[in-house]
Amino acid sequence: MIDLPELRVPPAVVGATTGGVATGTASAGAATGTADGEVRIGGLGEPGTVLLSGPGPGSGSESLAGHRARWGDLPGATGADVDDLLEASALDGRGGGGFPLARKVAAARDAGTAPVLVVNASESEPASGKDRALCVHRPHLVLDGAALAARALGAGAAAVHLHRGDAGPASALARAVEERRAAGVADPRWVLSHGPGRYVSGESSAVAAYLHDGDARPRFTAVPLAVRGPSGRPTVVTNAETVAHLAVVCRIGPAAWAGLGAAASPGTRLATVTGAVPEPGRVLELGGPPTVGEVLVATGVPAPPAAVLVGGYAGTWIDGAEAWQTPFERSALACLAASPGCGLVGVLPHGACGLTETSRLVRWLAGESAGQCGTCVAGLPRLADGLEALAGGRFHRRGLRRVEALGASLLGSGACGHPDAVVRLVRSTLDVFADDVVRHLAGAPCRGADHPPVLAVPAPFLPTAGPRPPEDFT
Amino acid sequence: MSTVVRIDPTLCRGHAICALFFPGGVELDAWGFGRVVEPRPVARRTVRRALRAAAACPNGAVVVYDDRDGVGASGATPIGTL
Ligand code: SF4
Ligand code: SF4
């Protein structure tokens, strides 16, 4: 059995109308976690939240004193305790892959000495804001989690990897590290790393590589990073939200934490809502879990939209009415070939064209390739050409078959999963917008083609003109 | 132990030499980059061909390794002998 430290439950959770974790001690907390928890949806500082509980968005970065008042001191759990807690909670990665943290930690510990811990807070997904929100507003929760993960791993240092173009999280974390140093918190040595903010630079092997040699491009790996990273040492790269959950698990206990979610997807989850919503970029914490419809109602979308893009810009489209009924949770989304990914929910309104939106996304994603794998460099711009031709109504059946063949040849072609993710996005597009595809094939682009862009894409990093095709799609 | 044959796409420059040395085990995609079609060869003869392709690739992009520990992957000595 694990000895858990005395718990001081955050006031926002204690006695909150949603119930859940309202108990004084961690061991007793297990009893109150309802198996399939009540639905909780809340933004920063709103009732029912856990990671986001505490002061609201206006109050800036939370101080160590404020954090301790709600959460108590950094738990004294030993590495072995944290390990057991990780195992018992089945905490899954929240950066996109959803890989259980316990397995990464175990692999690294078995693999040898001097493991490296990297907390990835670079949030390279352009529309996602959850890691930023955590680092800016709850830096001590992230650092507590990182310190506990370092203990489980037996690492003397922990790196927090940030996006160098974004000063907010960097200054909040730097300040938090100073506060902890002054207060003498039993922390690992902190390394704050500031990497490039490009899309594929946030991929775990690129992050590990950046810390090793400063080149933030994905690497070809024969064995998992947790077994052997670019430096030759076992390297665990985990997301900022994941370790923040670990900080909560170590305080309220794995059962109470798991009870905040469903049996198949324990705990709460952060999500960012974007697209045709009143407040794009709003970060919400979801427990229960709610359906996509409930999440959208909470963000001011009263009725099912045309479609929803889940998991990220290289995510999966789901038909609006279908998504409305679907819990925003791994196993339910998996039935629709989707995944919560980084927690992005992008809303496509009625009257906008999913094919046009996707062609813009694919063009941007093609330019975000790290430019190292031939098929990715040559093939993704061709895929974007194909989507643009389709969206513009300059397309025949043969072109559609070529897009499908192109997709098949891109699958598994890269050192990282980027081409595969883009192909999955395209496949879900052709599936969800099948009626539109038929109309576009008939040479009649829909009314939505003139709709202003819904999902904003950043300026391209590279010019996206790949090697020109020997024959055109049209 | 199981032998794995892969092409490191970050190193492959499409010289197509692997396809000459490992016919049936490697094919070239639409752009001429190598794709391994038999990533887990069992027959000794096939493994030998894969090792020849690994030795012949001008970029060292063909890697043959043991899936338990990854030894033999780029940079390290390939497993087995030709
Ligand atoms: S697959 Fe594409 S994005 Fe990934 S490393 Fe290769 S070139 Fe870069
Ligand atoms: S010989 Fe090497 S560089 Fe050429 S196609 Fe094969 S793997 Fe690629």
mmCIF file of N, CA and C in Angstrom, chain A residues 2-10 21 24-27 29 50-51 67-68 71-91 101 105 140-153 241-258 260:
data_model
loop_
_atom_site.group_PDB
_atom_site.id
_atom_site.type_symbol
_atom_site.label_atom_id
_atom_site.label_comp_id
_atom_site.label_asym_id
_atom_site.label_seq_id
_atom_site.Cartn_x
_atom_site.Cartn_y
_atom_site.Cartn_z
ATOM 1 N N ILE A 2 0.325 2.274 -0.570
ATOM 2 C CA ILE A 2 1.071 3.517 -0.671
ATOM 3 C C ILE A 2 0.618 4.454 0.436
ATOM 4 N N ASP A 3 1.585 5.050 1.100
ATOM 5 C CA ASP A 3 1.247 6.049 2.105
ATOM 6 C C ASP A 3 1.101 7.390 1.433
ATOM 7 N N LEU A 4 -0.092 7.894 1.409
ATOM 8 C CA LEU A 4 -0.284 9.181 0.757
ATOM 9 C C LEU A 4 -0.225 10.282 1.786
ATOM 10 N N PRO A 5 0.300 11.399 1.399
ATOM 11 C CA PRO A 5 0.360 12.509 2.339
ATOM 12 C C PRO A 5 -1.050 13.029 2.612
ATOM 13 N N GLU A 6 -1.194 13.689 3.735
ATOM 14 C CA GLU A 6 -2.462 14.343 4.079
ATOM 15 C C GLU A 6 -2.862 15.268 2.940
ATOM 16 N N LEU A 7 -4.112 15.267 2.611
ATOM 17 C CA LEU A 7 -4.554 16.050 1.456
ATOM 18 C C LEU A 7 -5.305 17.299 1.877
ATOM 19 N N ARG A 8 -4.952 18.380 1.228
ATOM 20 C CA ARG A 8 -5.796 19.567 1.357
ATOM 21 C C ARG A 8 -6.465 19.761 0.001
ATOM 22 N N VAL A 9 -7.732 19.450 -0.052
ATOM 23 C CA VAL A 9 -8.432 19.465 -1.339
ATOM 24 C C VAL A 9 -8.723 20.895 -1.761
ATOM 25 N N PRO A 10 -8.561 21.204 -3.013
ATOM 26 C CA PRO A 10 -8.840 22.559 -3.457
ATOM 27 C C PRO A 10 -10.289 22.935 -3.175
ATOM 28 N N VAL A 21 -14.718 14.692 -5.669
ATOM 29 C CA VAL A 21 -13.571 14.504 -4.790
ATOM 30 C C VAL A 21 -13.748 15.135 -3.414
ATOM 31 N N GLY A 24 -11.671 14.656 2.747
ATOM 32 C CA GLY A 24 -10.525 15.278 3.397
ATOM 33 C C GLY A 24 -9.216 14.574 3.141
ATOM 34 N N THR A 25 -9.213 13.288 3.017
ATOM 35 C CA THR A 25 -7.941 12.607 2.860
ATOM 36 C C THR A 25 -7.913 11.810 1.579
ATOM 37 N N ALA A 26 -6.691 11.599 1.125
ATOM 38 C CA ALA A 26 -6.529 10.948 -0.164
ATOM 39 C C ALA A 26 -7.059 9.529 -0.129
ATOM 40 N N SER A 27 -6.803 8.810 0.980
ATOM 41 C CA SER A 27 -7.220 7.410 1.019
ATOM 42 C C SER A 27 -8.745 7.312 1.024
ATOM 43 N N GLY A 29 -10.596 9.518 -0.315
ATOM 44 C CA GLY A 29 -11.027 10.049 -1.596
ATOM 45 C C GLY A 29 -11.426 8.947 -2.559
ATOM 46 N N VAL A 50 -10.504 20.767 -11.716
ATOM 47 C CA VAL A 50 -9.477 20.217 -10.830
ATOM 48 C C VAL A 50 -8.137 20.879 -11.153
ATOM 49 N N LEU A 51 -7.599 20.579 -12.344
ATOM 50 C CA LEU A 51 -6.342 21.220 -12.746
ATOM 51 C C LEU A 51 -6.513 22.738 -12.799
ATOM 52 N N HIS A 67 -0.789 28.259 -4.489
ATOM 53 C CA HIS A 67 -0.827 26.856 -4.907
ATOM 54 C C HIS A 67 -0.833 25.946 -3.683
ATOM 55 N N ARG A 68 0.066 26.239 -2.724
ATOM 56 C CA ARG A 68 0.174 25.395 -1.523
ATOM 57 C C ARG A 68 -1.093 25.467 -0.668
ATOM 58 N N TRP A 71 -3.398 23.063 -2.588
ATOM 59 C CA TRP A 71 -2.943 21.694 -2.850
ATOM 60 C C TRP A 71 -2.008 21.129 -1.789
ATOM 61 N N GLY A 72 -1.556 21.953 -0.862
ATOM 62 C CA GLY A 72 -0.591 21.453 0.116
ATOM 63 C C GLY A 72 0.799 21.375 -0.478
ATOM 64 N N ASP A 73 1.745 20.877 0.330
ATOM 65 C CA ASP A 73 3.137 20.787 -0.124
ATOM 66 C C ASP A 73 3.292 19.725 -1.193
ATOM 67 N N LEU A 74 4.436 19.771 -1.838
ATOM 68 C CA LEU A 74 4.787 18.707 -2.779
ATOM 69 C C LEU A 74 4.776 17.389 -2.005
ATOM 70 N N PRO A 75 3.991 16.389 -2.464
ATOM 71 C CA PRO A 75 3.907 15.136 -1.702
ATOM 72 C C PRO A 75 5.290 14.524 -1.495
ATOM 73 N N GLY A 76 5.452 13.844 -0.346
ATOM 74 C CA GLY A 76 6.746 13.248 -0.045
ATOM 75 C C GLY A 76 6.907 11.859 -0.642
ATOM 76 N N ALA A 77 5.962 11.456 -1.502
ATOM 77 C CA ALA A 77 5.993 10.110 -2.084
ATOM 78 C C ALA A 77 7.368 9.796 -2.665
ATOM 79 N N THR A 78 7.845 8.580 -2.434
ATOM 80 C CA THR A 78 9.127 8.168 -3.016
ATOM 81 C C THR A 78 8.907 7.785 -4.475
ATOM 82 N N GLY A 79 10.018 7.549 -5.165
ATOM 83 C CA GLY A 79 9.927 7.156 -6.569
ATOM 84 C C GLY A 79 9.060 5.920 -6.750
ATOM 85 N N ALA A 80 9.224 4.942 -5.860
ATOM 86 C CA ALA A 80 8.452 3.695 -5.979
ATOM 87 C C ALA A 80 6.963 3.965 -5.757
ATOM 88 N N ASP A 81 6.658 4.882 -4.829
ATOM 89 C CA ASP A 81 5.252 5.245 -4.589
ATOM 90 C C ASP A 81 4.638 5.875 -5.838
ATOM 91 N N VAL A 82 5.378 6.811 -6.405
ATOM 92 C CA VAL A 82 4.864 7.513 -7.576
ATOM 93 C C VAL A 82 4.629 6.510 -8.700
ATOM 94 N N ASP A 83 5.554 5.582 -8.806
ATOM 95 C CA ASP A 83 5.438 4.524 -9.792
ATOM 96 C C ASP A 83 4.144 3.730 -9.634
ATOM 97 N N ASP A 84 3.858 3.340 -8.383
ATOM 98 C CA ASP A 84 2.628 2.589 -8.107
ATOM 99 C C ASP A 84 1.402 3.432 -8.426
ATOM 100 N N LEU A 85 1.473 4.733 -8.098
ATOM 101 C CA LEU A 85 0.351 5.620 -8.363
ATOM 102 C C LEU A 85 0.117 5.773 -9.863
ATOM 103 N N LEU A 86 1.212 5.859 -10.605
ATOM 104 C CA LEU A 86 1.100 5.971 -12.061
ATOM 105 C C LEU A 86 0.419 4.734 -12.623
ATOM 106 N N GLU A 87 0.869 3.601 -12.134
ATOM 107 C CA GLU A 87 0.332 2.325 -12.586
ATOM 108 C C GLU A 87 -1.154 2.247 -12.256
ATOM 109 N N ALA A 88 -1.501 2.565 -11.001
ATOM 110 C CA ALA A 88 -2.882 2.424 -10.545
ATOM 111 C C ALA A 88 -3.818 3.417 -11.232
ATOM 112 N N SER A 89 -3.298 4.577 -11.600
ATOM 113 C CA SER A 89 -4.177 5.590 -12.176
ATOM 114 C C SER A 89 -4.353 5.402 -13.675
ATOM 115 N N ALA A 90 -3.447 4.641 -14.314
ATOM 116 C CA ALA A 90 -3.473 4.460 -15.770
ATOM 117 C C ALA A 90 -3.465 5.796 -16.489
ATOM 118 N N LEU A 91 -2.717 6.749 -15.925
ATOM 119 C CA LEU A 91 -2.619 8.086 -16.530
ATOM 120 C C LEU A 91 -2.044 7.989 -17.944
ATOM 121 N N LEU A 101 1.845 6.903 -19.242
ATOM 122 C CA LEU A 101 3.115 7.398 -18.707
ATOM 123 C C LEU A 101 3.833 6.309 -17.916
ATOM 124 N N VAL A 105 7.844 5.271 -18.209
ATOM 125 C CA VAL A 105 8.729 5.348 -17.053
ATOM 126 C C VAL A 105 9.347 3.972 -16.783
ATOM 127 N N HIS A 140 2.984 25.912 -10.830
ATOM 128 C CA HIS A 140 3.459 25.027 -9.763
ATOM 129 C C HIS A 140 2.859 23.634 -9.865
ATOM 130 N N LEU A 141 1.676 23.528 -10.451
ATOM 131 C CA LEU A 141 1.095 22.198 -10.626
ATOM 132 C C LEU A 141 1.937 21.421 -11.649
ATOM 133 N N VAL A 142 2.353 22.107 -12.715
ATOM 134 C CA VAL A 142 3.195 21.473 -13.736
ATOM 135 C C VAL A 142 4.539 21.075 -13.121
ATOM 136 N N LEU A 143 5.131 21.986 -12.334
ATOM 137 C CA LEU A 143 6.443 21.695 -11.756
ATOM 138 C C LEU A 143 6.350 20.600 -10.693
ATOM 139 N N ASP A 144 5.272 20.594 -9.893
ATOM 140 C CA ASP A 144 5.069 19.509 -8.925
ATOM 141 C C ASP A 144 5.032 18.166 -9.657
ATOM 142 N N GLY A 145 4.257 18.119 -10.737
ATOM 143 C CA GLY A 145 4.131 16.879 -11.497
ATOM 144 C C GLY A 145 5.460 16.457 -12.098
ATOM 145 N N ALA A 146 6.199 17.425 -12.604
ATOM 146 C CA ALA A 146 7.499 17.115 -13.197
ATOM 147 C C ALA A 146 8.448 16.592 -12.128
ATOM 148 N N ALA A 147 8.400 17.195 -10.931
ATOM 149 C CA ALA A 147 9.277 16.747 -9.842
ATOM 150 C C ALA A 147 8.936 15.312 -9.449
ATOM 151 N N LEU A 148 7.649 14.988 -9.421
ATOM 152 C CA LEU A 148 7.221 13.635 -9.050
ATOM 153 C C LEU A 148 7.597 12.629 -10.137
ATOM 154 N N ALA A 149 7.438 13.028 -11.399
ATOM 155 C CA ALA A 149 7.817 12.137 -12.500
ATOM 156 C C ALA A 149 9.324 11.885 -12.462
ATOM 157 N N ALA A 150 10.094 12.925 -12.148
ATOM 158 C CA ALA A 150 11.547 12.760 -12.062
ATOM 159 C C ALA A 150 11.895 11.775 -10.956
ATOM 160 N N ARG A 151 11.143 11.818 -9.858
ATOM 161 C CA ARG A 151 11.386 10.870 -8.767
ATOM 162 C C ARG A 151 11.121 9.442 -9.225
ATOM 163 N N ALA A 152 9.976 9.243 -9.900
ATOM 164 C CA ALA A 152 9.631 7.896 -10.352
ATOM 165 C C ALA A 152 10.692 7.363 -11.289
ATOM 166 N N LEU A 153 11.263 8.266 -12.062
ATOM 167 C CA LEU A 153 12.234 7.877 -13.073
ATOM 168 C C LEU A 153 13.635 7.736 -12.482
ATOM 169 N N GLU A 241 0.375 18.759 -19.522
ATOM 170 C CA GLU A 241 -0.899 18.410 -18.866
ATOM 171 C C GLU A 241 -0.779 17.055 -18.165
ATOM 172 N N THR A 242 -0.054 16.120 -18.787
ATOM 173 C CA THR A 242 0.088 14.790 -18.198
ATOM 174 C C THR A 242 0.711 14.878 -16.814
ATOM 175 N N VAL A 243 1.811 15.652 -16.684
ATOM 176 C CA VAL A 243 2.456 15.716 -15.365
ATOM 177 C C VAL A 243 1.602 16.512 -14.377
ATOM 178 N N ALA A 244 0.838 17.491 -14.860
ATOM 179 C CA ALA A 244 -0.055 18.217 -13.944
ATOM 180 C C ALA A 244 -1.068 17.237 -13.345
ATOM 181 N N HIS A 245 -1.569 16.311 -14.183
ATOM 182 C CA HIS A 245 -2.474 15.286 -13.647
ATOM 183 C C HIS A 245 -1.753 14.422 -12.617
ATOM 184 N N LEU A 246 -0.473 14.123 -12.888
ATOM 185 C CA LEU A 246 0.282 13.303 -11.938
ATOM 186 C C LEU A 246 0.350 13.997 -10.574
ATOM 187 N N ALA A 247 0.535 15.321 -10.592
ATOM 188 C CA ALA A 247 0.588 16.066 -9.338
ATOM 189 C C ALA A 247 -0.725 15.913 -8.567
ATOM 190 N N VAL A 248 -1.837 15.825 -9.297
ATOM 191 C CA VAL A 248 -3.139 15.646 -8.645
ATOM 192 C C VAL A 248 -3.296 14.204 -8.161
ATOM 193 N N VAL A 249 -2.908 13.245 -9.008
ATOM 194 C CA VAL A 249 -3.015 11.822 -8.650
ATOM 195 C C VAL A 249 -2.276 11.562 -7.337
ATOM 196 N N CYS A 250 -1.080 12.140 -7.192
ATOM 197 C CA CYS A 250 -0.269 11.897 -5.997
ATOM 198 C C CYS A 250 -0.871 12.548 -4.765
ATOM 199 N N ARG A 251 -1.860 13.408 -4.960
ATOM 200 C CA ARG A 251 -2.483 14.039 -3.794
ATOM 201 C C ARG A 251 -3.842 13.446 -3.467
ATOM 202 N N ILE A 252 -4.673 13.234 -4.479
ATOM 203 C CA ILE A 252 -6.022 12.745 -4.153
ATOM 204 C C ILE A 252 -6.115 11.230 -4.284
ATOM 205 N N GLY A 253 -5.070 10.604 -4.795
ATOM 206 C CA GLY A 253 -5.088 9.151 -4.945
ATOM 207 C C GLY A 253 -5.622 8.752 -6.303
ATOM 208 N N PRO A 254 -5.153 7.604 -6.814
ATOM 209 C CA PRO A 254 -5.515 7.204 -8.177
ATOM 210 C C PRO A 254 -7.001 6.930 -8.360
ATOM 211 N N ALA A 255 -7.658 6.382 -7.324
ATOM 212 C CA ALA A 255 -9.069 6.022 -7.507
ATOM 213 C C ALA A 255 -9.936 7.275 -7.616
ATOM 214 N N ALA A 256 -9.674 8.246 -6.730
ATOM 215 C CA ALA A 256 -10.462 9.475 -6.779
ATOM 216 C C ALA A 256 -10.213 10.203 -8.089
ATOM 217 N N TRP A 257 -8.937 10.199 -8.540
ATOM 218 C CA TRP A 257 -8.627 10.878 -9.786
ATOM 219 C C TRP A 257 -9.326 10.185 -10.945
ATOM 220 N N ALA A 258 -9.194 8.854 -10.991
ATOM 221 C CA ALA A 258 -9.796 8.101 -12.097
ATOM 222 C C ALA A 258 -11.305 8.303 -12.121
ATOM 223 N N LEU A 260 -12.938 10.830 -11.694
ATOM 224 C CA LEU A 260 -13.344 12.088 -12.333
ATOM 225 C C LEU A 260 -13.661 11.879 -13.812
#
